[in-house]
XYZ file of C-alpha atoms in Angstrom:
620
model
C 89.356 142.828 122.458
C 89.236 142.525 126.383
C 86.868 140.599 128.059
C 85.233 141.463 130.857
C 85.869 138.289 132.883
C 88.293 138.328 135.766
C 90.742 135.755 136.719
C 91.361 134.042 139.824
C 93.365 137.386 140.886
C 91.027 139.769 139.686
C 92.242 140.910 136.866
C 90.931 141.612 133.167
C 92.099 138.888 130.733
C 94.347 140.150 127.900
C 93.438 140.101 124.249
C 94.923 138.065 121.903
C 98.579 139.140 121.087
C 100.624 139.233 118.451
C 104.439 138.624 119.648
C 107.521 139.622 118.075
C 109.084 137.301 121.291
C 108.692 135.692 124.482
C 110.426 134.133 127.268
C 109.234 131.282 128.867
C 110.779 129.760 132.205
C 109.978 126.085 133.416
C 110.949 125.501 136.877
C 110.830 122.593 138.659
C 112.799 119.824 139.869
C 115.812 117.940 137.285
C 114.001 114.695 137.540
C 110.950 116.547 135.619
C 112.463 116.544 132.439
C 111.740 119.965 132.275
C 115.182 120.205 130.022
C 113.639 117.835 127.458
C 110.494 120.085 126.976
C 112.746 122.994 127.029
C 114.946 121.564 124.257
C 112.371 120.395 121.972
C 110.722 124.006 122.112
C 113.736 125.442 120.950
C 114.582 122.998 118.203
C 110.643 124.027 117.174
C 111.743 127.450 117.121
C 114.701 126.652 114.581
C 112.890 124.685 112.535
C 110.329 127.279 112.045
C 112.861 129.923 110.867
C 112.277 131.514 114.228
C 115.513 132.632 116.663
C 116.110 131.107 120.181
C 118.824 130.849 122.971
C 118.018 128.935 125.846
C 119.360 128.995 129.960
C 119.331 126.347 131.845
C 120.270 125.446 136.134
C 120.188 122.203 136.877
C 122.111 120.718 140.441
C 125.197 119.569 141.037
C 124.134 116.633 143.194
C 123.364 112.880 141.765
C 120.001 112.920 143.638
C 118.779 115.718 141.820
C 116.937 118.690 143.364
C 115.856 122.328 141.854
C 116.173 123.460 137.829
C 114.784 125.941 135.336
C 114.864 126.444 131.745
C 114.549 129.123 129.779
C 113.966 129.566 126.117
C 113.751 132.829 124.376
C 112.423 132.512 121.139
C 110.689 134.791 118.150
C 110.445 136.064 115.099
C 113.088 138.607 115.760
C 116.366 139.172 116.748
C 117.298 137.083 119.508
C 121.096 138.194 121.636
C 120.483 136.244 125.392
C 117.995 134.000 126.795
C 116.169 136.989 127.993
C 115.589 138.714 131.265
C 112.240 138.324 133.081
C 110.129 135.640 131.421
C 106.609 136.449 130.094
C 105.411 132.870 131.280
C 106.501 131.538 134.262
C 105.590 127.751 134.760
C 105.783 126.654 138.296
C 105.501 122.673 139.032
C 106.068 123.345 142.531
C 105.491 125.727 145.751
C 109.295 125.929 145.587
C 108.946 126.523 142.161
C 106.528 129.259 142.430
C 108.223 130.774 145.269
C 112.102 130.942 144.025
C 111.373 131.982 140.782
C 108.447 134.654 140.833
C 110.254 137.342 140.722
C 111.465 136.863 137.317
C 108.269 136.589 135.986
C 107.906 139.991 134.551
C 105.135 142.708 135.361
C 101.990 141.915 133.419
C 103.295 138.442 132.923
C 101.544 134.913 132.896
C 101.740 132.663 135.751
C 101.421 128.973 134.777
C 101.280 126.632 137.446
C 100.392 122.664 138.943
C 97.470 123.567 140.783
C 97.789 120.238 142.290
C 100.992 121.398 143.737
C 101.011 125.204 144.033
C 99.154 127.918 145.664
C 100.090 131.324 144.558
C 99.520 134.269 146.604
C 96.568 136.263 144.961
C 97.106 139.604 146.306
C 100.405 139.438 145.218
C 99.407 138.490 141.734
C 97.041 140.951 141.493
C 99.318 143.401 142.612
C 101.815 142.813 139.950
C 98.865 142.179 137.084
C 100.039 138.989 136.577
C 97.526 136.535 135.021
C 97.226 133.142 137.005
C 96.480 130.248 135.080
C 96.336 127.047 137.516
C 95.892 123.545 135.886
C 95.840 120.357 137.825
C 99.463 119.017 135.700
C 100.116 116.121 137.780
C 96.567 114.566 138.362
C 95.316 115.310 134.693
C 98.853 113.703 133.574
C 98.105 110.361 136.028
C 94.783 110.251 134.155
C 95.570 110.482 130.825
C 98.482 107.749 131.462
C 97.280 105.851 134.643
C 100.177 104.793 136.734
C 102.925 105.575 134.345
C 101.923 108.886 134.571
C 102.502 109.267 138.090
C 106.554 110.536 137.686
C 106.595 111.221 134.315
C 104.515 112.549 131.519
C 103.467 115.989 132.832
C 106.443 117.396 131.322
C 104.790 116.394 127.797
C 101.407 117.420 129.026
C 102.884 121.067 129.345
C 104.497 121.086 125.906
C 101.169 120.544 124.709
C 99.511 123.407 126.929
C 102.586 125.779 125.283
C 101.449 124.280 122.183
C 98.030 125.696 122.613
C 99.162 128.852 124.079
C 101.124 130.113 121.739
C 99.333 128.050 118.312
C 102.928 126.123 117.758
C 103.229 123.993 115.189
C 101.300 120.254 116.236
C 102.690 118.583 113.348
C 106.753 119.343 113.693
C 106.080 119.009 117.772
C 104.874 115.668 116.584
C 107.452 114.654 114.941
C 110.060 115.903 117.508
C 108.359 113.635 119.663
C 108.936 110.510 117.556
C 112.636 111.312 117.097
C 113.223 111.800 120.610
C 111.413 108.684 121.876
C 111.356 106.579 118.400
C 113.902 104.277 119.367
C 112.282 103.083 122.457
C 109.285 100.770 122.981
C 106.618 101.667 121.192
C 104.677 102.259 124.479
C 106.626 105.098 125.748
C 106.465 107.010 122.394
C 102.503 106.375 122.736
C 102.004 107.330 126.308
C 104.417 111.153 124.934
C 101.673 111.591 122.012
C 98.649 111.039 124.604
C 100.273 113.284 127.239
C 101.190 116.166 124.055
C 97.628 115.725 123.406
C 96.017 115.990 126.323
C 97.836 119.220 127.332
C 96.944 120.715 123.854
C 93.696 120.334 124.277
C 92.846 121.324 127.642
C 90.662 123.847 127.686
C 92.256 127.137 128.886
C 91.007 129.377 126.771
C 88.588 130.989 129.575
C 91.628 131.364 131.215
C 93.817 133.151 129.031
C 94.296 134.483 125.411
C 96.410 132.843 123.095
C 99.530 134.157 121.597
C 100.704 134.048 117.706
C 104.453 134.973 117.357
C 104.872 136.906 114.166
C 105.998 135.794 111.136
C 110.118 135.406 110.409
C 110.737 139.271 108.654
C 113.773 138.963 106.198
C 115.722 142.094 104.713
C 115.065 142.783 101.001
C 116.402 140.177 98.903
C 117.699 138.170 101.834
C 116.686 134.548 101.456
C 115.377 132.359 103.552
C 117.722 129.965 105.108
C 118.084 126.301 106.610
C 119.208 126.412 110.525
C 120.637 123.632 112.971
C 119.508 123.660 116.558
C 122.076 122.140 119.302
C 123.768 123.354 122.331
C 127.303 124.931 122.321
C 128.804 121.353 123.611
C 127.025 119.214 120.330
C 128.625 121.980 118.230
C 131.867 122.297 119.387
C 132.261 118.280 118.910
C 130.543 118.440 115.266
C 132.962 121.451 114.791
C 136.091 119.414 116.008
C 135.098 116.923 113.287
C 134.819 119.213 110.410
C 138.032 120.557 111.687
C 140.219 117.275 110.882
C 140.074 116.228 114.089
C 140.200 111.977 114.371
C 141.593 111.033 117.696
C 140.741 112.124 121.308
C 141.496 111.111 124.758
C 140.124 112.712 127.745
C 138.593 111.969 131.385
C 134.912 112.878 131.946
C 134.312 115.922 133.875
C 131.122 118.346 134.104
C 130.574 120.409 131.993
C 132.944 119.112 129.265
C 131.977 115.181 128.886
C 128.644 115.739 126.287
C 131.552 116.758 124.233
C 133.632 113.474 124.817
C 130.240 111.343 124.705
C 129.177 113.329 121.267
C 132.606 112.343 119.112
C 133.082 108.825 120.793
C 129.819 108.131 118.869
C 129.977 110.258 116.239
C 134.305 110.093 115.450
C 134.319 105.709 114.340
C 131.854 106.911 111.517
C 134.574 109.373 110.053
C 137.567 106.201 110.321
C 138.417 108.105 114.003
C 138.161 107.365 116.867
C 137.804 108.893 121.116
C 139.299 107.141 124.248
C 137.724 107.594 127.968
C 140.811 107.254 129.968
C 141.513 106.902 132.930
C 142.602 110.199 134.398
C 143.772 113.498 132.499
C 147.363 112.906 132.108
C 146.619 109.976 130.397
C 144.317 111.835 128.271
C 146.171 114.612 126.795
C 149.353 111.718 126.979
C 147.509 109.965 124.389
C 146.314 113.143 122.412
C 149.683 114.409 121.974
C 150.920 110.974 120.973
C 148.282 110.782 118.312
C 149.107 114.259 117.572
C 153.340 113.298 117.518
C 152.055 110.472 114.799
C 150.385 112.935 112.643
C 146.720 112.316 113.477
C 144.505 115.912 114.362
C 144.066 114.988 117.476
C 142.349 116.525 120.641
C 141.311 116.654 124.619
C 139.509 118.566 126.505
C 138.142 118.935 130.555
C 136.902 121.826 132.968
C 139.255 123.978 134.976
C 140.412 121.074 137.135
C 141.236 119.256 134.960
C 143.283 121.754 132.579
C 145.119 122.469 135.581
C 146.128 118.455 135.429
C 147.164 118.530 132.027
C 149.280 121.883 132.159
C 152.628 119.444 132.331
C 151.899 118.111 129.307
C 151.279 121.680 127.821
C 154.206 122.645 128.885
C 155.673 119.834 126.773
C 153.286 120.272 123.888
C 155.260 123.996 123.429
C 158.883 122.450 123.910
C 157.997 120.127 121.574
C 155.905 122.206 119.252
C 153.213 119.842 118.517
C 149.871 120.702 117.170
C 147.193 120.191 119.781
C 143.656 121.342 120.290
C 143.101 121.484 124.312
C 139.343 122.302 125.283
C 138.246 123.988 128.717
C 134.783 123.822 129.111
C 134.609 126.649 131.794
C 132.637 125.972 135.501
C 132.773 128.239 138.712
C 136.242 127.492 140.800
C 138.576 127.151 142.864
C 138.647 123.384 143.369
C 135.880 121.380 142.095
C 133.649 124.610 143.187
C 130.113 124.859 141.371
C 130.424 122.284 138.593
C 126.863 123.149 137.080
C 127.002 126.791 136.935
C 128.817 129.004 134.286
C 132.061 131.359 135.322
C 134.975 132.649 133.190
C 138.056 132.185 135.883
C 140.029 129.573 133.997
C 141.236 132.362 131.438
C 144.413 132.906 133.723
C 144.678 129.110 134.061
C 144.904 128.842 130.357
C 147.299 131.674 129.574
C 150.077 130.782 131.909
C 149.354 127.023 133.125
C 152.612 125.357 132.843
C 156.356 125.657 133.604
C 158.749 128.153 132.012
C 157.917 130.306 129.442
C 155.440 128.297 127.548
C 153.491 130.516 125.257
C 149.686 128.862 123.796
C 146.934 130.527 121.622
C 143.698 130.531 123.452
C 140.745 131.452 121.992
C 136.926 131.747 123.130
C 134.215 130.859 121.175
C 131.043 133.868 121.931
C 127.952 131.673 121.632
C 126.502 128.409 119.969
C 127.694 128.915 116.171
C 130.963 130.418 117.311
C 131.708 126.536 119.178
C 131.796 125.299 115.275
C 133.073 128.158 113.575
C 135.681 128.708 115.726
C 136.763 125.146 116.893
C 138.248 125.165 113.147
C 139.757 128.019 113.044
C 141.675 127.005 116.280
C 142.464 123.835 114.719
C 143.619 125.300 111.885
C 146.095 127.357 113.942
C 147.296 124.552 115.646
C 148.872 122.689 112.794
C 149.825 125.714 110.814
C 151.969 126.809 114.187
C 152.784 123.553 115.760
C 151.356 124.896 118.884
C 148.704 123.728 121.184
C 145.622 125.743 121.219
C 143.161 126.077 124.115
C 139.664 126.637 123.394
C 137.735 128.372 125.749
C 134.223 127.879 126.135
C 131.564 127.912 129.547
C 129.145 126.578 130.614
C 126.278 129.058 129.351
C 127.174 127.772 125.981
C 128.030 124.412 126.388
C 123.928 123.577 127.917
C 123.030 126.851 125.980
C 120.355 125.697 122.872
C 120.674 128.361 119.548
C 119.503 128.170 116.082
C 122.288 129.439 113.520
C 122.320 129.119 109.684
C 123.706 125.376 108.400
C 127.230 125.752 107.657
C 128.351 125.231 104.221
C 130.552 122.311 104.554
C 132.476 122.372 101.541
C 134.288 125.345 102.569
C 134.576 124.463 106.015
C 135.569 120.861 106.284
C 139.633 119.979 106.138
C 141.747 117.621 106.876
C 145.080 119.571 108.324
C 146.811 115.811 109.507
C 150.843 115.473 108.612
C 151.348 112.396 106.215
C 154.859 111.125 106.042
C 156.372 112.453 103.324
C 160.264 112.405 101.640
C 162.328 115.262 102.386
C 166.283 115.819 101.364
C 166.874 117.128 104.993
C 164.121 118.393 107.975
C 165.029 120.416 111.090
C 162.050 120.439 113.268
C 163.071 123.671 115.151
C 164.683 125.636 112.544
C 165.242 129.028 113.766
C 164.668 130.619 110.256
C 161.616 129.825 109.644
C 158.118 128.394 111.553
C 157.951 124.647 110.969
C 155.620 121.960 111.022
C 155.836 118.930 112.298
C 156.603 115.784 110.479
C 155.204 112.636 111.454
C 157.215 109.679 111.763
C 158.048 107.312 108.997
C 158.545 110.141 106.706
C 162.104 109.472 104.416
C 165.127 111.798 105.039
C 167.288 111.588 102.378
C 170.578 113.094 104.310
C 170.000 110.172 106.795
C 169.824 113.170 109.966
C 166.577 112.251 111.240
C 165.346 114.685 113.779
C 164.850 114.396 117.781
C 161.233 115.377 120.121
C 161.943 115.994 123.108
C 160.783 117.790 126.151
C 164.679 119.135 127.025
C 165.819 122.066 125.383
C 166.868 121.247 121.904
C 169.092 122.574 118.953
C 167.292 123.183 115.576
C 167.548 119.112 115.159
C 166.168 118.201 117.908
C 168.897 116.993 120.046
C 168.956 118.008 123.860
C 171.407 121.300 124.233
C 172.269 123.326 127.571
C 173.750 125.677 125.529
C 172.818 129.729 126.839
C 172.723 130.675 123.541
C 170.418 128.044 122.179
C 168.024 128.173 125.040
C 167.734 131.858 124.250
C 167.246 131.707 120.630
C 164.418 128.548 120.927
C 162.407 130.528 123.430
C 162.672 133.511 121.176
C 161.790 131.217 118.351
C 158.569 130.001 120.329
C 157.400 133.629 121.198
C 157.869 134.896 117.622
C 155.473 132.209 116.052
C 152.418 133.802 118.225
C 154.073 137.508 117.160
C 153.779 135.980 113.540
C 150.042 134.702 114.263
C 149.733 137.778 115.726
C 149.662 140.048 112.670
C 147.019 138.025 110.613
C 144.288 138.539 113.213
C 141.240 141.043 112.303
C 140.418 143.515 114.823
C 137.238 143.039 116.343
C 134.164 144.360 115.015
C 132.964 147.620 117.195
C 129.242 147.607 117.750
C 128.455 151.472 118.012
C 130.506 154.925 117.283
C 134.414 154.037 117.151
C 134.722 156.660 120.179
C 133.138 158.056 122.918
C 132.700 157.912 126.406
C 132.339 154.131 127.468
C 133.340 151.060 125.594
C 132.184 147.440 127.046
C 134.520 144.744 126.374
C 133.238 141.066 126.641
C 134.759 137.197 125.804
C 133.039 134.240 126.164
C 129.243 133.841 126.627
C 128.799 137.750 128.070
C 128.318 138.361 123.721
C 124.626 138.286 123.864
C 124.298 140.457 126.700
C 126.430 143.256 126.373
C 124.975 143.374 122.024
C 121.254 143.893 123.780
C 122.918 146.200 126.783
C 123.888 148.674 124.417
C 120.780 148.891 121.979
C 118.784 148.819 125.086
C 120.717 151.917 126.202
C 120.934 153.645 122.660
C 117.196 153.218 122.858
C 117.158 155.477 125.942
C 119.725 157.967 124.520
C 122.903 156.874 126.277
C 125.702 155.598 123.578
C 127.736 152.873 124.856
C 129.743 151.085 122.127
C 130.804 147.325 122.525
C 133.626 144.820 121.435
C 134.021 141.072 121.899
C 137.137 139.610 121.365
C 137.413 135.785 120.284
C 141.500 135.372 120.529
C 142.910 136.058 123.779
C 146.689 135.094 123.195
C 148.236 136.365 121.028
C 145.604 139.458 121.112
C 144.603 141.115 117.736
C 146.431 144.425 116.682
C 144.745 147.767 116.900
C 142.896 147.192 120.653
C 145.552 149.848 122.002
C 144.702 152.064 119.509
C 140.775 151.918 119.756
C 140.866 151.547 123.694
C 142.194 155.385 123.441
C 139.552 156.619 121.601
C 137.080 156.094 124.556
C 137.212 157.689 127.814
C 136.379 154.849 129.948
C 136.914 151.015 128.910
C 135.030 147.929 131.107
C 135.721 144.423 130.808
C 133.179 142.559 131.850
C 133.436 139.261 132.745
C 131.967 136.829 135.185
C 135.362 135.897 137.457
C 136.201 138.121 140.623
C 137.927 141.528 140.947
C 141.315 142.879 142.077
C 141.925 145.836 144.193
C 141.290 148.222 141.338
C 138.092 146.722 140.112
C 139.348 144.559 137.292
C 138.611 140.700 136.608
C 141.266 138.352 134.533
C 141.024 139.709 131.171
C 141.240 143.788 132.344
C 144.261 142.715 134.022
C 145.547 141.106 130.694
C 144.715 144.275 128.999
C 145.797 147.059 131.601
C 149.225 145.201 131.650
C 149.782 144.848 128.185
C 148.609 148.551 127.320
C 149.244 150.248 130.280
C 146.085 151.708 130.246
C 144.923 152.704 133.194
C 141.020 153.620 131.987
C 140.500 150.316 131.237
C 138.198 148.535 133.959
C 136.122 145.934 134.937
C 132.281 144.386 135.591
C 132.559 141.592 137.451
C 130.175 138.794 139.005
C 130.680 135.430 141.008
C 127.423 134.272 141.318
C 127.377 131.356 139.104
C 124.696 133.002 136.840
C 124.864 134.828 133.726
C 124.580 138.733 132.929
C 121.160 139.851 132.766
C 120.398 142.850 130.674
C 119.259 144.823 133.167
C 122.049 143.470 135.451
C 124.170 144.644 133.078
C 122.996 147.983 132.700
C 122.453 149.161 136.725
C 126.492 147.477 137.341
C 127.747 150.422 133.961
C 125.726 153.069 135.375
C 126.686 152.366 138.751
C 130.010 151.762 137.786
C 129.833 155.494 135.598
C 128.853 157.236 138.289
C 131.111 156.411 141.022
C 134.352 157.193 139.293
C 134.796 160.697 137.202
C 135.682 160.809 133.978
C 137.506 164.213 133.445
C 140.990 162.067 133.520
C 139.636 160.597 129.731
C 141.440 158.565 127.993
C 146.007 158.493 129.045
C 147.946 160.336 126.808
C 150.801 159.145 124.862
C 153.260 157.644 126.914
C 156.307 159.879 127.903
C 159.578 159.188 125.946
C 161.975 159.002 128.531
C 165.053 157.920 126.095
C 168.133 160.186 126.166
């Protein structure tokens, strides 16, 4: 039912509403702790068997400045963080006046009163619902002084509380695990602040919202979730992998990882090393690694351009590493708090000589466990080092996914000494894996590492012929590798006239891109691809059943449109259909981004040409 008051704007208030989802964007300023409310909103959601993704900003400078989060949560399906927010909470005028527009039509505008003045017409306008409420002052009076700086950010989670009936009792106890371990007073002053928002009296205001309950397919059961950003999950991944040693320098975005297993690594008889630049780091990793320890390192883009010596080495050597970028906007130290994919050609060819390297990317927050294995797995099967791509959208991303079952997950991949009757390290019959020294040779030839060229022993060789056959020998093991990959997974018909390829974090996205589009009668189809190098088999064959093919990626263009990976793929295919979406912004793909950039992008080059023929056999 509607009722006939007005707000502050003018307009009718809603009636209650059932939701399926909403988004809800907090912006304000990093010293808020608006990324603490944010977080514990979103571990609600996946403790209430509900889905969620989260986006967050926050500035590259010490002293602070600017930041938003936002959490999309519900009872449904839930691909991205969302577009334009349903609730829009403003603690400032800057607040308010950066981040309006993606508050959507219709929307709910809740701001500090005590700092903010909205424009009225504007609101009314757009039939957005103001709801002002004096944060800051009510927040100094529930908590006297000490509520002054901090507090309000509680004193919201309580209004969202009340807005949207959320569970008191789990938000309660969310509270006491985040501030439990602290004096007793700060934990008090978080309950009295929750409280206070919740029960504030906005109900004259606005209606409340009720998200509907979890649906689940016939006979699917209910099932236990973990909440935790892409960067907690790629280090509790790394540890169900095998791995026990790391080394690496701290760097944005990558160091939560570093800081996550130096804690977490001693209680699994490991251990991780700050040192004290990154050659040092992956110096140390790979001498763990040469001992027969899983071992690991990781950085951002400047820093894997730092270690690609050692990389180099790691292939000549062919010793099992796990190298992790944690992807930021470049060149140089560019925007170290904002999410781009332009490493990708960094990890492919950093290094010196021919020095092939698997690289994968993980797609979102349950890929950085699933796949950190996987890549581990790789590594020691091969004797190669793997890079593992991931970005910054899902290293500070939040998600809920399904509680992996451990006992099929969890190994131990580490080379124990053992006793062989002989051991060539670099046979050229067969891929090998290293042994770790102290291991017993019975024929008394005990093998040679060494960054020269080598013979099958180990022992440094100029030989032509040699050289020749090792780096054939080092391409063949990803050619090997190669042929055990699945094809990806096509969302949509397996042919048509436009096929999106994404990598990285653009999953989410370009998944709700094309069943927004489907919805409106256009039929896009969609692919994501997790291993970059060696690729999977099959792509050529499925990139010809489509008339147009578009990478899209957030790094910058070439002449002819294309951003890293299309170039990766128009050069190994020779396909010249295949192009690209590209964006530099620092920001991820929105949906609707997404959507104006195909049809633009559809409509300014024709499509008769289709998909290339066969190429011409030009043998005699």
């Amino acid at each position: 039912m509607t009722s006939s008051r007005e707000n502050p704007a003018g307009t009718a208030y809603t009636a209650p509403e059932t939701l399926n989802d909403a988004v809800i964007r907090i912006a304000g300023n990093s010293q808020d702790g608006i990324q603490s409310v944010g977080a514990m909103l979103a571990r609600l959601a996946g403790r209430s068997e509900m889905e969620v993704m989260t986006y967050m900003t926050i500035p590259a400078t010490i002293s602070g400045g600017p930041s938003i989060f936002q959490v999309h949560m519900g009872s449904g399906r839930v691909l991205s963080a969302g577009d334009a927010a349903d609730i829009l909470v403003a603690f400032y005028q800057h607040s308010y006046d950066d981040h309006l527009e993606s508050l959507r039509d219709g929307g709910v505008l809740l701001y500090d009163s005590t700092n903010v003045e909205p424009d009225l017409d504007v609101l009314r306008e757009r039939r957005i619902t103001p709801v002002p409420v004096p944060m800051t002052s009510l927040t100094i009076e529930i908590l006297g002084g000490t509520g002054k700086k901090k507090g309000k950010n509680i004193f919201l989670l309580g209004l969202i509380a009340q807005t949207f009936r959320l569970d008191m009792d789990k938000i309660r106890r969310l509270l006491a695990e985040v501030f439990g371990h602290k004096d007793e007073s700060v934990l008090r002053n978080a309950l009295l602040a929750l409280e206070g928002g919740y029960a504030y009296s906005i109900g004259d205001m606005l209606s409340f919202f009720t998200f509907e309950e979890p649906r689940l397919a016939e006979g699917e059961a209910a099932v236990t979730k973990v909440t935790m950003t892409g960067n907690q999950a790629l280090a509790y991944g790394a540890i169900a992998a095998g791995i026990r040693f790391g080394a690496a320098y701290p760097i944005t975005p990558w160091t939560e990882v570093m800081e996550q297993l130096r804690c977490d690594l001693p209680g699994y008889r490991g251990s991780f090393i700050q040192t004290e630049d990154e050659l040092a780091g992956i110096a140390a990793a790979l001498g763990a690694a040469y001992g027969g320890v899983p071992a690991m390192t990781g950085s951002s883009g400047p820093g894997l351009a730092l270690k690609s010596e050692a990389i180099s080495f790691a292939v000549m050597a062919e010793i099992p590493l796990l190298i992790v970028d944690v992807q930021r906007g470049g060149p140089s130290t560019g925007l170290p708090t904002n999410v781009e994919q332009s490493d990708l050609n960094l990890a492919l060819h950093a290094g010196h000589g021919d020095a092939p390297r698997v690289v994968l990317a993980a797609a979102n927050v349950e890929d950085c466990f699933h796949l950190v294995i996987e890549a581990v797995r790789i590594a020691h099967e091969y004797s190669v080092p793997v890079i593992f791509l991931s970005d910054q959208a899902i290293a500070t991303r939040i998600e809920a996914f399904p509680f992996p079952d451990l006992t099929s997950v969890v190994r131990f991949p580490g080379a124990m000494p053992v006793i062989a009757d002989s051991y060539k390290p670099y046979s050229l019959d067969r891929i090998t894996r290293h042994l770790p020294p102290g291991s017993r040779i019975l024929d008394g030839k005990y093998p040679n590492v060494t960054g020269l060229e080598h013979d099958e022993s180990g022992h440094p060789s100029a030989n032509s012929k040699v050289h020749m056959a090792m780096t054939a020998k080092r391409r063949t093991k990803l050619e090997v590798l190669a042929e055990t990959l699945p094809c990806p997974e096509v969302r949509g018909p397996e042919s048509g006239e436009l096929l999106l390829v994404g990598w990285g974090s653009t999953m989410g996205v370009i998944r709700e891109a094309v069943d927004r589009a489907a919805a409106k009668g256009a039929c896009y189809s969609a692919v994501h691809l997790r291993y970059l190098n060696p690729l999977p088999p099959g792509l050529e064959e499925l990139f010809r059943h489509f008339e147009r093919v578009l990478v899209v990626e957030m790094n910058d263009r070439d002449t002819n449109g294309c951003g890293q990976l299309a170039r990766v793929l128009r050069a190994q295919y020779a396909l010249p259909h295949v192009g690209g979406i590209t964006k530099t912004d620092g920001l991820s793909f929105r949906i609707g981004e997404l959507l104006s950039r195909i049809e633009e992008t559809v409509d300014s080059r024709p499509s008769a040409a289709g998909p290339p023929a066969e190429p011409a056999n030009f043998s005699h």
